[in-house]
Coordinates of C-alpha atoms in Angstrom, one line a residue:
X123 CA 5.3 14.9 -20.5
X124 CA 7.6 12.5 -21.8
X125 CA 8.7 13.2 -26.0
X126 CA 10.3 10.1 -27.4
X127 CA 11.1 10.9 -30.9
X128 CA 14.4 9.3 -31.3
X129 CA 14.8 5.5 -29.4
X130 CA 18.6 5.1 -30.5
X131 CA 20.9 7.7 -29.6
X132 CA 24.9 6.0 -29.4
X133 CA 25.0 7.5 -25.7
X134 CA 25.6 3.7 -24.0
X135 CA 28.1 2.6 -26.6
X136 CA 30.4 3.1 -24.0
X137 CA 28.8 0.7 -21.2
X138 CA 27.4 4.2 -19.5
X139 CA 23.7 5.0 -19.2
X140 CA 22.0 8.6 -17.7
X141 CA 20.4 8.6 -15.0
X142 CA 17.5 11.5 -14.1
X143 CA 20.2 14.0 -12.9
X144 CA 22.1 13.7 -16.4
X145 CA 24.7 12.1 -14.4
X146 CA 26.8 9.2 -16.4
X147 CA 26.9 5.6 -14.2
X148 CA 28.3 2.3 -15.7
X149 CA 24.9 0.1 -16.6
X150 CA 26.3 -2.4 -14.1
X151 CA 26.4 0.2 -11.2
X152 CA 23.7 -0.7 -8.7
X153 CA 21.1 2.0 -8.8
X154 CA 20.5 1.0 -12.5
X155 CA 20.6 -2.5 -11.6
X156 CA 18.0 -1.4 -8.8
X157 CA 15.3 0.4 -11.3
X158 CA 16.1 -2.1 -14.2
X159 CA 14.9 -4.8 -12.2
X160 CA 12.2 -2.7 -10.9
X161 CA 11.1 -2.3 -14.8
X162 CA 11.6 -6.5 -14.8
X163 CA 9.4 -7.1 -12.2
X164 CA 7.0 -4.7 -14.4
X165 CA 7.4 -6.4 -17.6
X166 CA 6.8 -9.9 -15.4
X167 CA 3.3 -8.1 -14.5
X168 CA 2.9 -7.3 -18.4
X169 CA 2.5 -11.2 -18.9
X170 CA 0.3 -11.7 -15.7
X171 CA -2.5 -9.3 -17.1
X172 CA -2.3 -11.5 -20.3
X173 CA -3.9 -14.1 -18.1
X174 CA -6.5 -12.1 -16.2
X175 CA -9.7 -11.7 -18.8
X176 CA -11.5 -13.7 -15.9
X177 CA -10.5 -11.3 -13.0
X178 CA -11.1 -7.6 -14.6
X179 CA -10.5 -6.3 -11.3
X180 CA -7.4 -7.4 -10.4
X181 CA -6.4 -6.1 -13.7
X182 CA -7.5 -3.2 -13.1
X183 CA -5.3 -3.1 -9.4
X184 CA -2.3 -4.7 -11.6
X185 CA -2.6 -1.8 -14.2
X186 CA -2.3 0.6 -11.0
X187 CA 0.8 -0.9 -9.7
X188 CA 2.5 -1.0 -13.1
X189 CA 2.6 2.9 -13.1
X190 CA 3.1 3.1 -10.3
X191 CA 7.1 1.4 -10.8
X192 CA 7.2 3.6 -13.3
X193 CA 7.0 5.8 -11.1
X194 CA 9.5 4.2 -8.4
X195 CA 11.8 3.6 -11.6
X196 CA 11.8 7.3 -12.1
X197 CA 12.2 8.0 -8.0
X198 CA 15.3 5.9 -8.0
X199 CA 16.6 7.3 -11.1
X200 CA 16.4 10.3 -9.5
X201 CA 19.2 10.3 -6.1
X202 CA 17.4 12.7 -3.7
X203 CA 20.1 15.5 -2.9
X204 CA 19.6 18.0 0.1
X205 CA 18.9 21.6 -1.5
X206 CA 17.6 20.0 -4.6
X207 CA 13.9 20.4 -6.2
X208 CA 12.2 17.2 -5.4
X209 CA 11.0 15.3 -8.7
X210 CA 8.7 12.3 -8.8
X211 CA 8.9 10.2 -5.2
X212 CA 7.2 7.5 -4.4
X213 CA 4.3 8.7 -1.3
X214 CA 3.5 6.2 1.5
X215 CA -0.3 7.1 0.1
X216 CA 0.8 4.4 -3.0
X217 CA 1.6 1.7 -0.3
X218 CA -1.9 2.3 1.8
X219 CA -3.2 1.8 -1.5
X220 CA -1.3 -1.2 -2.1
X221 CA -2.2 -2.3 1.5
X222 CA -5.9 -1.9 0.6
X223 CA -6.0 -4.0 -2.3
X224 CA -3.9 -7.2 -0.5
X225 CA -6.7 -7.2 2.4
X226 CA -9.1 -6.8 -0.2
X227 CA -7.8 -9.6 -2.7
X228 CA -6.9 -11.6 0.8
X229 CA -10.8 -11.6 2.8
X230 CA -11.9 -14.4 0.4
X231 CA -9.0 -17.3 0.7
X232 CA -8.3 -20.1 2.3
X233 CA -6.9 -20.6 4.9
X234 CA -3.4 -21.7 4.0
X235 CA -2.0 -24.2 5.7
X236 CA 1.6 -24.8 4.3
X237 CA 4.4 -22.6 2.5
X238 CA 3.1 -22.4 -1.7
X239 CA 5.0 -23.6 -4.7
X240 CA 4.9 -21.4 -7.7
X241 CA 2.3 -23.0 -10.2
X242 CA -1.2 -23.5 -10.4
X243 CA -2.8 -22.0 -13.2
X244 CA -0.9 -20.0 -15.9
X245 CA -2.1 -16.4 -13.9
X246 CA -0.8 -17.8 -11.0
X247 CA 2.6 -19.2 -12.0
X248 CA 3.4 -15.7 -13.4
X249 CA 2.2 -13.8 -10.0
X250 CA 4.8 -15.7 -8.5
X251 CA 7.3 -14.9 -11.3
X252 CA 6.7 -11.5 -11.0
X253 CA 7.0 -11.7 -6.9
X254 CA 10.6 -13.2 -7.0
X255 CA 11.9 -10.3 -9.2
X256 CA 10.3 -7.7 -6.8
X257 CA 11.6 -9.4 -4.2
X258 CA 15.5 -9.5 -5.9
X259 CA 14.7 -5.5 -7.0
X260 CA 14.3 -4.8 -3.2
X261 CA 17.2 -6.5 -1.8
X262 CA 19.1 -4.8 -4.5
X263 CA 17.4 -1.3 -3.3
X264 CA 17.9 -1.8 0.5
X265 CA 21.2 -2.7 -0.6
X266 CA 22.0 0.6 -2.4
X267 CA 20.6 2.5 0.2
X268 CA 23.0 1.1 2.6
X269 CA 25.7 2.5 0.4
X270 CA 27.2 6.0 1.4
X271 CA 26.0 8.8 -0.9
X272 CA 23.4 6.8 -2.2
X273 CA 19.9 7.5 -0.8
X274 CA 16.6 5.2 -1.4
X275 CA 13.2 6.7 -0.5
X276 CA 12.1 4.9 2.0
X277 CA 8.5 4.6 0.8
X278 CA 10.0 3.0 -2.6
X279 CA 11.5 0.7 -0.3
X280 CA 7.9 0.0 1.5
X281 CA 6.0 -0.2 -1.8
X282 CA 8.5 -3.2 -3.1
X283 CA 8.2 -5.1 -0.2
X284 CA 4.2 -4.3 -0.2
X285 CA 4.1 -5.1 -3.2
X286 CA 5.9 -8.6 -2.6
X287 CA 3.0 -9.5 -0.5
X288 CA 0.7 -8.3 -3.2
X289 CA 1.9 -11.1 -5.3
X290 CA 2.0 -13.7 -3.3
X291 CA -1.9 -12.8 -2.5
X292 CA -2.6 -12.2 -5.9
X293 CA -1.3 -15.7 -6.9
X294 CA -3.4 -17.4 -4.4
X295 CA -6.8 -15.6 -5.6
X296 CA -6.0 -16.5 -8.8
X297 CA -5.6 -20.1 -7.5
X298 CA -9.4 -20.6 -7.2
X299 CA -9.3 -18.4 -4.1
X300 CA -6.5 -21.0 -2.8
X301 CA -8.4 -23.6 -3.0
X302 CA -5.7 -24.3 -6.4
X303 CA -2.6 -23.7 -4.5
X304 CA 0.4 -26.3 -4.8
X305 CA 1.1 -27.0 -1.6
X306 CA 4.5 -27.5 -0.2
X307 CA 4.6 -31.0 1.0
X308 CA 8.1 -31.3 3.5
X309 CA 10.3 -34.2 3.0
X310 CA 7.9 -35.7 0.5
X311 CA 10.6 -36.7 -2.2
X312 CA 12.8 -38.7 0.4

């Protein structure tokens, strides 16, 4: 259980944040980039649900996921170290799950027939808010990851790029089923 009595405590005065371990990092180092943009693409979701009163189930999926990055936030806060108690990892179970609900959400479109701009209605517009961010948070996790000394659980790394495709299919049922998208039109603007 998480106790938090005191929210401002001086510690990152000095451009330094914690992570898990107790271990100092600068707040620019890229593992805290990596779960702060991991908590963005969470907040991004916040503001989806806002939109959802007409979908209670894919609220209900959406409310999953957003533990579950709090979870992932936690796993990369976390460095896995060889002889070390394992704490909170993400488990490929949480990407089946995620896997699940996109060929779920995904039975009932249309077919789609060109690439999809962001918009649509409000819901959908913010799906595809909140997929660009999880998109950048997993570059910026396979990019730590490819950094000596600094493992990524691989099933983090799945879940983000899952969860990408969630999105995307979450936008497009929110889009009348895709019947709403905005289609990309090439070369239309010439």
């Amino acid at each position: 259980m998480v106790v938090l009595n005191r929210i401002y405590t001086r510690t990152g005065d000095d451009g330094t944040t914690a992570l898990g371990t107790g271990e100092r990092r600068p707040k620019y180092n890229l593992r805290v980039g990596a779960y702060g943009t991991v908590d963005e693409t969470n907040a991004a979701i916040g503001v989806v649900r806002l939109h959802l009163s007409s979908a209670p189930d894919l609220d209900g999926m959406l409310g999953r996921i957003q533990n579950d990055l709090f979870d992932l936030g936690a796993d990369l806060a976390v460095p896995q170290r060889e002889g070390k108690a394992e704490r909170l990892r993400m488990l490929s179970s949480q990407v089946v799950r995620l896997e699940n609900d996109i060929d779920s959400l995904n039975a009932g479109l249309a077919e789609l027939t060109s690439f999809v701009l962001p918009g649509g209605t409000p819901a959908a517009a913010y799906l595809h808010l909140a997929r660009t961010i999880c998109r950048r948070a997993e570059r910026m996790m396979v990019e730590l990851a490819s950094q000596p000394g600094e493992p990524v659980n691989d099933a983090a790394v799945q879940y983000m790029n899952r969860l990408s495709d969630f999105l995307f299919v979450a936008s497009r049922f929110m889009n009348d089923k895709g019947v709403g998208d905005v289609l990309w039109v090439p070369g239309q603007n010439r």
